Short mmCIF file of C-alpha atoms and ligand atoms in Angstrom, two decimals:
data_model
loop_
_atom_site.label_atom_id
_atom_site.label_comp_id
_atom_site.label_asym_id
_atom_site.label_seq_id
_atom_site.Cartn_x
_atom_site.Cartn_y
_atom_site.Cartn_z
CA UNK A 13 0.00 0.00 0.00
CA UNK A 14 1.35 3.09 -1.02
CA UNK A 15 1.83 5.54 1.66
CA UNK A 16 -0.79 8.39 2.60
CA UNK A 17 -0.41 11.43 3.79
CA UNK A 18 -1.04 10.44 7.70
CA UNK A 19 1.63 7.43 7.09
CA UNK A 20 4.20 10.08 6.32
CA UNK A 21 3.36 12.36 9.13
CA UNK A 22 3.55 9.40 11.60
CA UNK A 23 6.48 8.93 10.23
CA UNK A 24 8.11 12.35 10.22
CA UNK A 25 6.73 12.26 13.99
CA UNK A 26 8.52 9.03 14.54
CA UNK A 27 12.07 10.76 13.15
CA UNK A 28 11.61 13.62 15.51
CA UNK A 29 11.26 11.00 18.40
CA UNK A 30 14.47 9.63 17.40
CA UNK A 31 13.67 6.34 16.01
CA UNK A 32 14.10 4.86 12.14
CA UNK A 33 11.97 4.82 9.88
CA UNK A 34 12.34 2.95 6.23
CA UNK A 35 11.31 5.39 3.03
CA UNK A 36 11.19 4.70 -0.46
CA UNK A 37 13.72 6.93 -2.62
CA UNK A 38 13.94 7.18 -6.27
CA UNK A 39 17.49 4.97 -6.21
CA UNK A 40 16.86 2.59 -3.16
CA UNK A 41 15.16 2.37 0.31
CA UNK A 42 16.85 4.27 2.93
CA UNK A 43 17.26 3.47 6.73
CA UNK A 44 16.26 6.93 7.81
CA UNK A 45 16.84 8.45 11.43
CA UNK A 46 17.11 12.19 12.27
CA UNK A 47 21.13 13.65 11.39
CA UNK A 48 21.21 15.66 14.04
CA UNK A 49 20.43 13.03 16.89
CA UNK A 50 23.46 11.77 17.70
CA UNK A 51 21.88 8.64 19.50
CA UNK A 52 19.34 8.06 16.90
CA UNK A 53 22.70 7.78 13.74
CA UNK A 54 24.06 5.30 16.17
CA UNK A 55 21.09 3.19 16.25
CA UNK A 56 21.38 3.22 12.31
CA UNK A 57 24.81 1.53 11.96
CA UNK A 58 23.46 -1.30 14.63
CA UNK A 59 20.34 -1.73 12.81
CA UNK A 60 22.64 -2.48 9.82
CA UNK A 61 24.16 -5.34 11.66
CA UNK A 62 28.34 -5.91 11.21
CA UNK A 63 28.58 -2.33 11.38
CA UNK A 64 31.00 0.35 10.73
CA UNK A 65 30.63 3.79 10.81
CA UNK A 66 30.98 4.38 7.25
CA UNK A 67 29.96 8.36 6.40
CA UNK A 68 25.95 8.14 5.77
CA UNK A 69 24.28 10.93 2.95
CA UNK A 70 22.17 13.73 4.71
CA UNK A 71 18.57 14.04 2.67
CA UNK A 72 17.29 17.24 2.53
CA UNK A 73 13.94 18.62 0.97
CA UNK A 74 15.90 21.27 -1.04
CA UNK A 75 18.93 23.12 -2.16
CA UNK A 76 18.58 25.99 0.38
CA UNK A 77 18.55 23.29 3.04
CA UNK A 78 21.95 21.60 1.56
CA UNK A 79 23.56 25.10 1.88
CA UNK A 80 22.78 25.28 5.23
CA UNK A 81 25.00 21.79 5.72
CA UNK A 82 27.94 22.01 3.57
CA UNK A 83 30.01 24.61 1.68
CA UNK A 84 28.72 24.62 -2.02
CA UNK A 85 31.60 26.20 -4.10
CA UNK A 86 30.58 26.98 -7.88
CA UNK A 87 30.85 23.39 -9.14
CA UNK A 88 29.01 21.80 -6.37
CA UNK A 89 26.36 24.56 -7.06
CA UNK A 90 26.18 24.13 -10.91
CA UNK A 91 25.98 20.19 -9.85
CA UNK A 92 23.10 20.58 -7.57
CA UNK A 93 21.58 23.13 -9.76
CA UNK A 94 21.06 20.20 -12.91
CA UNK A 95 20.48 16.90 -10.81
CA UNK A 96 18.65 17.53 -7.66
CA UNK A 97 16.30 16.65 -6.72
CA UNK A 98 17.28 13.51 -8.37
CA UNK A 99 20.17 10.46 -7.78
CA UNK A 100 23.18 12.46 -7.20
CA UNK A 101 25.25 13.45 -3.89
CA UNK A 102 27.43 15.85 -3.29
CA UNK A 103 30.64 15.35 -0.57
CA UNK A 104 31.55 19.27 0.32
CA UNK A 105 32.98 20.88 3.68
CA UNK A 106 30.95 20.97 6.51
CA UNK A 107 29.66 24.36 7.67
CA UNK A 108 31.27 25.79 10.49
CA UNK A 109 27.69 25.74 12.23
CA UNK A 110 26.52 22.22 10.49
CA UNK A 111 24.00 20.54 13.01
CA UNK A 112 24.43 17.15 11.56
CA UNK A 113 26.22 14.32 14.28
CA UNK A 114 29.43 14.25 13.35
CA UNK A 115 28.98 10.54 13.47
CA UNK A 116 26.99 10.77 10.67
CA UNK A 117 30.45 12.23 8.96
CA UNK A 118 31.96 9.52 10.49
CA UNK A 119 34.57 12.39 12.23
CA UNK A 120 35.37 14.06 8.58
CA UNK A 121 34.68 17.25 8.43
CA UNK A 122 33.40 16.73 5.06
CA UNK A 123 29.60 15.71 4.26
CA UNK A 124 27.59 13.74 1.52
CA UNK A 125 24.41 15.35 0.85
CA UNK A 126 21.79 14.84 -1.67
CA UNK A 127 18.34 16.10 -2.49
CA UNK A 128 16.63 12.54 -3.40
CA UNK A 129 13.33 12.90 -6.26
CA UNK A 130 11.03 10.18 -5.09
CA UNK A 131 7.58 12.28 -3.53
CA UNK A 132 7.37 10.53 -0.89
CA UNK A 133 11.18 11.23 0.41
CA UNK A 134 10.53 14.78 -0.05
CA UNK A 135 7.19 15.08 1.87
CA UNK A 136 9.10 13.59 4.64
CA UNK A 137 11.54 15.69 4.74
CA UNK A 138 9.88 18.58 4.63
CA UNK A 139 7.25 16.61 7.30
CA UNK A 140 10.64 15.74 9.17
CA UNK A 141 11.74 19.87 9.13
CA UNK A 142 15.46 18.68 9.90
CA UNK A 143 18.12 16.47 7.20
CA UNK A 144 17.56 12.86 7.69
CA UNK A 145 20.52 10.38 7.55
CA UNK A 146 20.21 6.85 5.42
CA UNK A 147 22.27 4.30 4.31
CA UNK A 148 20.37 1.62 1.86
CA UNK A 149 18.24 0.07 4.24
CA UNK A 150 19.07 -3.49 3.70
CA UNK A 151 21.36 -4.85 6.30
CA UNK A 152 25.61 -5.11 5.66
CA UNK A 153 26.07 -7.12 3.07
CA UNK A 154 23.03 -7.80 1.60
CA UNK A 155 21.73 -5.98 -1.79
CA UNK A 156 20.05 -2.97 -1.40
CA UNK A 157 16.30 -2.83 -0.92
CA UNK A 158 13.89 -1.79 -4.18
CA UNK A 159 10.59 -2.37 -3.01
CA UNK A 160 9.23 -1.48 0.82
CA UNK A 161 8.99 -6.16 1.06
CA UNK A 162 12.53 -5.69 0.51
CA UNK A 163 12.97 -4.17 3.71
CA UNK A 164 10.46 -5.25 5.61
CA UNK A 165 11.48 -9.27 4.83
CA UNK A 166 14.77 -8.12 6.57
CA UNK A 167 14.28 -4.95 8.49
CA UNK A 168 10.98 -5.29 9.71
CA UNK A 169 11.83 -5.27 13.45
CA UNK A 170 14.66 -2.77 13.71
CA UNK A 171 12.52 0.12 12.63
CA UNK A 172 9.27 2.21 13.89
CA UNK A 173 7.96 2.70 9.82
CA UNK A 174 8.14 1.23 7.02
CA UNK A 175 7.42 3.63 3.97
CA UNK A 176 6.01 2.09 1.16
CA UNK A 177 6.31 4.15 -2.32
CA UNK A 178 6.18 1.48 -4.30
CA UNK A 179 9.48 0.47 -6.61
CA UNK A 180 12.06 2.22 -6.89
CA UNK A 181 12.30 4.24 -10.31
CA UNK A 182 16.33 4.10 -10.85
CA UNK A 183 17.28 0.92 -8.65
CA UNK A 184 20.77 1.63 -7.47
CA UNK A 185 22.02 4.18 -5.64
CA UNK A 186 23.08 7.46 -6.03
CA UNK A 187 26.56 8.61 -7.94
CA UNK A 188 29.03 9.90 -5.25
CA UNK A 189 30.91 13.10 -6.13
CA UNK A 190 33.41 14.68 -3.85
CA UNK A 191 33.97 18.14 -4.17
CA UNK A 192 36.70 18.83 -1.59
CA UNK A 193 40.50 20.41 -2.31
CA UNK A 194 42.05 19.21 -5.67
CA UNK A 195 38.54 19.17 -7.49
CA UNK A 196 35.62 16.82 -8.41
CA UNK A 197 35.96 13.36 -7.91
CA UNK A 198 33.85 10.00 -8.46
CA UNK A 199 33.63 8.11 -5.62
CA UNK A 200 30.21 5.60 -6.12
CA UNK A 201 28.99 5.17 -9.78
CA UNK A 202 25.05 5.41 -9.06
CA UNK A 203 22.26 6.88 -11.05
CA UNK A 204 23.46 9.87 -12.54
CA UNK A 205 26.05 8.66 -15.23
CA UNK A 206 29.63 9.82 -15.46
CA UNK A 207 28.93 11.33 -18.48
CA UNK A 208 26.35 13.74 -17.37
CA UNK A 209 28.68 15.17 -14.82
CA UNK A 210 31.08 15.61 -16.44
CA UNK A 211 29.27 17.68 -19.45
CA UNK A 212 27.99 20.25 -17.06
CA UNK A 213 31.70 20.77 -15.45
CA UNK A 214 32.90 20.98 -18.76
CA UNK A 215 36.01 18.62 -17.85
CA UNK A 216 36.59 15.08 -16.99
CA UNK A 217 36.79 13.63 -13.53
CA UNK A 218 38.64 11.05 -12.05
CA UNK A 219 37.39 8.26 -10.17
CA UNK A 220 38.76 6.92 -6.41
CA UNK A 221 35.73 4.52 -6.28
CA UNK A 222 36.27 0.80 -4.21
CA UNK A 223 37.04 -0.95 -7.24
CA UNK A 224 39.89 2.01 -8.03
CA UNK A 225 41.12 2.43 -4.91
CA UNK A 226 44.16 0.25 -4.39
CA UNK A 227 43.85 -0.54 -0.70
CA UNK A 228 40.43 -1.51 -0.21
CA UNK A 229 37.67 -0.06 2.39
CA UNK A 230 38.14 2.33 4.51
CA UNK A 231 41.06 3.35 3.25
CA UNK A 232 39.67 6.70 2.19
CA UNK A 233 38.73 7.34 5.75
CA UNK A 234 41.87 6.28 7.14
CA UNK A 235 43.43 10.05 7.41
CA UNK A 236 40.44 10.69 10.40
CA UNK A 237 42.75 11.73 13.23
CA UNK A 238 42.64 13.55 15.97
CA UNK A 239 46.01 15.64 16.59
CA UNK A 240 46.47 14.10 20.50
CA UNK A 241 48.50 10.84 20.45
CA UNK A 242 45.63 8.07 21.00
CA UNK A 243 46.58 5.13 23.87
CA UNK A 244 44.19 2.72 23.65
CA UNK A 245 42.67 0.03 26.31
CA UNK A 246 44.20 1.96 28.72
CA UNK A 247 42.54 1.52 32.14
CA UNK A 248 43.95 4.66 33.77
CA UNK A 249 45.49 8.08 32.81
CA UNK A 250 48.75 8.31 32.87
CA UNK A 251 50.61 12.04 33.63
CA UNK A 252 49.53 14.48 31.35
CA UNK A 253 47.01 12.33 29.31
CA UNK A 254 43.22 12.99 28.84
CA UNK A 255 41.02 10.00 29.60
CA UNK A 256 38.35 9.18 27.92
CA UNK A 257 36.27 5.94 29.76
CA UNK A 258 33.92 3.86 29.15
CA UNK A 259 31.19 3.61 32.11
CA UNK A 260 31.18 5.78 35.19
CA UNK A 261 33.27 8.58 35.37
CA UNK A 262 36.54 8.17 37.32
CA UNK A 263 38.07 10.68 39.76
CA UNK A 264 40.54 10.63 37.09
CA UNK A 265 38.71 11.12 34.41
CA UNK A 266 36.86 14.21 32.74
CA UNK A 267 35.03 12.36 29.95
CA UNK A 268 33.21 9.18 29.37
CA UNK A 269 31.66 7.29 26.35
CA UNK A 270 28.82 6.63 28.59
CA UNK A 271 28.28 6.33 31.97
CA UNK A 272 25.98 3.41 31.67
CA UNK A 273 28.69 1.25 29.58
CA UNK A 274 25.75 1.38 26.91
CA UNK A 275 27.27 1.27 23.37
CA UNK A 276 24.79 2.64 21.08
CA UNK A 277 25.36 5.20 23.55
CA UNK A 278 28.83 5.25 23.24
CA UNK A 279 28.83 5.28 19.76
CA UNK A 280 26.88 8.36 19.30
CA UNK A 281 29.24 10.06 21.54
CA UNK A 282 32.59 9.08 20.18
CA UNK A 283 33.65 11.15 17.69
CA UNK A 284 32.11 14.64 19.49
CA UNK A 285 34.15 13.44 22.57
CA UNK A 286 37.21 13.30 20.29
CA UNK A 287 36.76 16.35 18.96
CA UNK A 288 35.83 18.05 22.21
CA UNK A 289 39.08 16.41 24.36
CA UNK A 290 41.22 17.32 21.44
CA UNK A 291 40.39 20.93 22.29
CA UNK A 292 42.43 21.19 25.16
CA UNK A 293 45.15 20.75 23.14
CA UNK A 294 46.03 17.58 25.25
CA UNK A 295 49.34 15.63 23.74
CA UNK A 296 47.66 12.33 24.20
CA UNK A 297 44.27 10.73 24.89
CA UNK A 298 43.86 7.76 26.76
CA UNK A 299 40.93 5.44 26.27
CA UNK A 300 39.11 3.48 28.23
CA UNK A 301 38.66 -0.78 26.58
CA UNK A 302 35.60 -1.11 24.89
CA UNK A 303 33.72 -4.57 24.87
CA UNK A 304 34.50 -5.71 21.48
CA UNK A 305 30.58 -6.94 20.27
CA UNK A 306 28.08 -4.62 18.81
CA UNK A 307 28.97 -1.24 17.87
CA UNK A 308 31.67 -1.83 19.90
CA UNK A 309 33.06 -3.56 16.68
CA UNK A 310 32.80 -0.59 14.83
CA UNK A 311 34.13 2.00 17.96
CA UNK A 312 37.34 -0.01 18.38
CA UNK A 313 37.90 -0.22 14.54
CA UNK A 314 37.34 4.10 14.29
CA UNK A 315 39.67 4.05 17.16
CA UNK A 316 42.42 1.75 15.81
CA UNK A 317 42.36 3.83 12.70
CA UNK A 318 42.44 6.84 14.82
CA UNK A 319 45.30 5.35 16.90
CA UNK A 320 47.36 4.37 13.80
CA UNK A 321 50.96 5.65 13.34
CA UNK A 322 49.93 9.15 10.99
CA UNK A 323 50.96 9.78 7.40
CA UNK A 324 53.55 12.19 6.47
CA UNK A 325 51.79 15.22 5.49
O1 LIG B 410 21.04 6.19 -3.31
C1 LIG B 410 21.62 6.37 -2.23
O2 LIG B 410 22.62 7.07 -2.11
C2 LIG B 410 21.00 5.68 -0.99
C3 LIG B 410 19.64 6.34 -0.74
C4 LIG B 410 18.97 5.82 0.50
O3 LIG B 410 19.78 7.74 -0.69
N1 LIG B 410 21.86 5.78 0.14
C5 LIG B 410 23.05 5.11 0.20
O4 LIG B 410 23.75 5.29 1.38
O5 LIG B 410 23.47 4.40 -0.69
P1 LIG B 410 24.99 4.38 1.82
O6 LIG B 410 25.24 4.75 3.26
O7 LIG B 410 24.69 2.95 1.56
O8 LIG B 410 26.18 4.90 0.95
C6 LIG B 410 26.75 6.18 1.19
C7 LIG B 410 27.99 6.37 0.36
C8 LIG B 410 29.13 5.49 0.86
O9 LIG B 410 29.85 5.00 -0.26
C9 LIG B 410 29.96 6.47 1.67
O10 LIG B 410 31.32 6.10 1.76
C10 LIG B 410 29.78 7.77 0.87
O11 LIG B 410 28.42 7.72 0.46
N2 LIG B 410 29.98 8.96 1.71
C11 LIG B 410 29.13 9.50 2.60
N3 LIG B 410 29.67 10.56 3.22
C12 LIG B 410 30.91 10.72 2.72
C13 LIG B 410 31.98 11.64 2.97
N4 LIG B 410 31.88 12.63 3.86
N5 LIG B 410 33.13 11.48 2.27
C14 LIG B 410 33.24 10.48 1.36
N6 LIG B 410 32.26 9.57 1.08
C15 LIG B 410 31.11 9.68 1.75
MG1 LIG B 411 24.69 0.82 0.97
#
């Protein structure tokens, strides 16, 4: 059944509550959860099951509303300006006031945003009155959803709504373009071809997609870092070191993951803490173990990476 007009509300209503709700897209179905609830992003990556905080695409209901998120020099513009609403997302700088979780950027200060075409997507949004976060909505490593059975034969009991808007018009996802320092780049073939981009830049653009990039997943992401030395499973502060825990707060230490040792909790609090403790222009940050099962899977991976000897410039 195609959705009505009270479905979407509930559903916008749901969003606002922090939960997830399912909606149909022109690409694919998206596992959607309010971007700048930093609790309810978290509960998207477990809901995806062997997670990892890869960066998720904030939806908005219009141009003026992706301004508002990311920097949009004049070839992100002209881009937006011929494909949205429609299959395409753009990866620009955040705004120095963006409200979107920085887990959602997965700690970059970069952001993937996209206006999507389907009607239904965009009177939630607009219902919504806020970006919504979402990844395909099938779970990790399965092929992403079409039709709302799609989901609901796998996702059925992770979310508050299912959206049904029938199939899905284009049937993959979206083309990834990165807009950063050094130019446009392709980073996801999706809907909008190649091609197409390139004709309204007026130059070619090279692609850094998985199958071009030589070292696999996550490499791309690997230069996330905060500038304090990280010390990890570290079950007390030495001299001079920040501590970040995991459960109650220490006498020694300032910050905590979450008091509760709750991990979806922890997760949605991980890279702000980062960001926050590296601040104080501390030389190192100590960090508490995390339980290695659920998102704690995906918090000890960001914090290896984060850990990892750094790059020459
Ligand atoms: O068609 C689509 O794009 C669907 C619908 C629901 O909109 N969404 C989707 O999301 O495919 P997801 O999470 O499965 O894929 C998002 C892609 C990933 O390849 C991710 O690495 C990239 O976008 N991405 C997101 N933010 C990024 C960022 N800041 N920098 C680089 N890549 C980013
Ligand atoms: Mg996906």
């Amino acid at each position: 059944m195609t959705a009505t007009a009270q479905d979407i509300a509930a559903a916008a209503q749901a969003l606002r509550e922090g939960e997830l709700v399912a909606f149909p897209t022109e690409t694919v179905y998206g596992l959607g959860a309010d971007a700048t609830n930093d609790q309810a992003v978290a509960r998207v990556y477990a809901a995806k099951g062997r997670p990892a905080f890869n960066p998720l695409i904030a939806h908005v209901a219009s141009s003026d509303a992706a301004f508002e998120l990311g920097e949009f020099g004049p070839e992100a513009q002209a881009l937006a300006r011929a494909f949205w609403p429609g299959p395409l997302s753009l990866v620009v700088p955040r705004t120095a006031d963006c409200k979107v979780s920085l887990l959602a950027s997965a700690g970059l200060d970069s952001i993937a945003i996209r206006v999507p075409a389907h009607p239904t997507a965009l009177a939630l949004l607009a219902a919504a009155g806020r970006p919504v976060v979402a990844p395909s909505a099938n779970p990790s490593g399965r092929i992403s959803p079409t039709t709302a059975e799609h989901v609901r034969r796998h996702l059925r009991d992770r979310v508050a709504v299912v959206l049904d808007g029938g199939r899905c018009s284009v049937g993959v996802e979206s083309t990834v373009v990165s807009l950063l320092d050094g130019g446009p780049k392709l980073l996801r073939h999706g809907g909008v071809p190649r091609a197409a981009i390139e004709k309204v830049l007026g130059h070619s653009i090279p692609a850094e997609t998985h199958a071009a990039r030589p070292h696999g997943p996550g490499q791309l992401l690997s230069h996330y870092a905060p500038h304090a030395e990280l010390r990890l499973n570290a079950e007390a502060p030495r001299a001079g070191e920040a501590y970040l825990g995991f459960g109650p707060l220490h006498a020694h230490g300032s910050w905590t993951l979450s008091a509760s040792g709750d991990l979806v909790e922890a997760a949605a609090n991980l890279f702000r803490l980062l960001h926050d403790i590296d601040a104080t222009g501390v030389a190192c940050i100590a960090v508490a173990p995390v339980p290695h099962r659920g998102l704690g899977e995906a918090i000890n991976d960001r914090l290896l990476r984060a850990a990892a000897p750094r790059e020459p410039a």
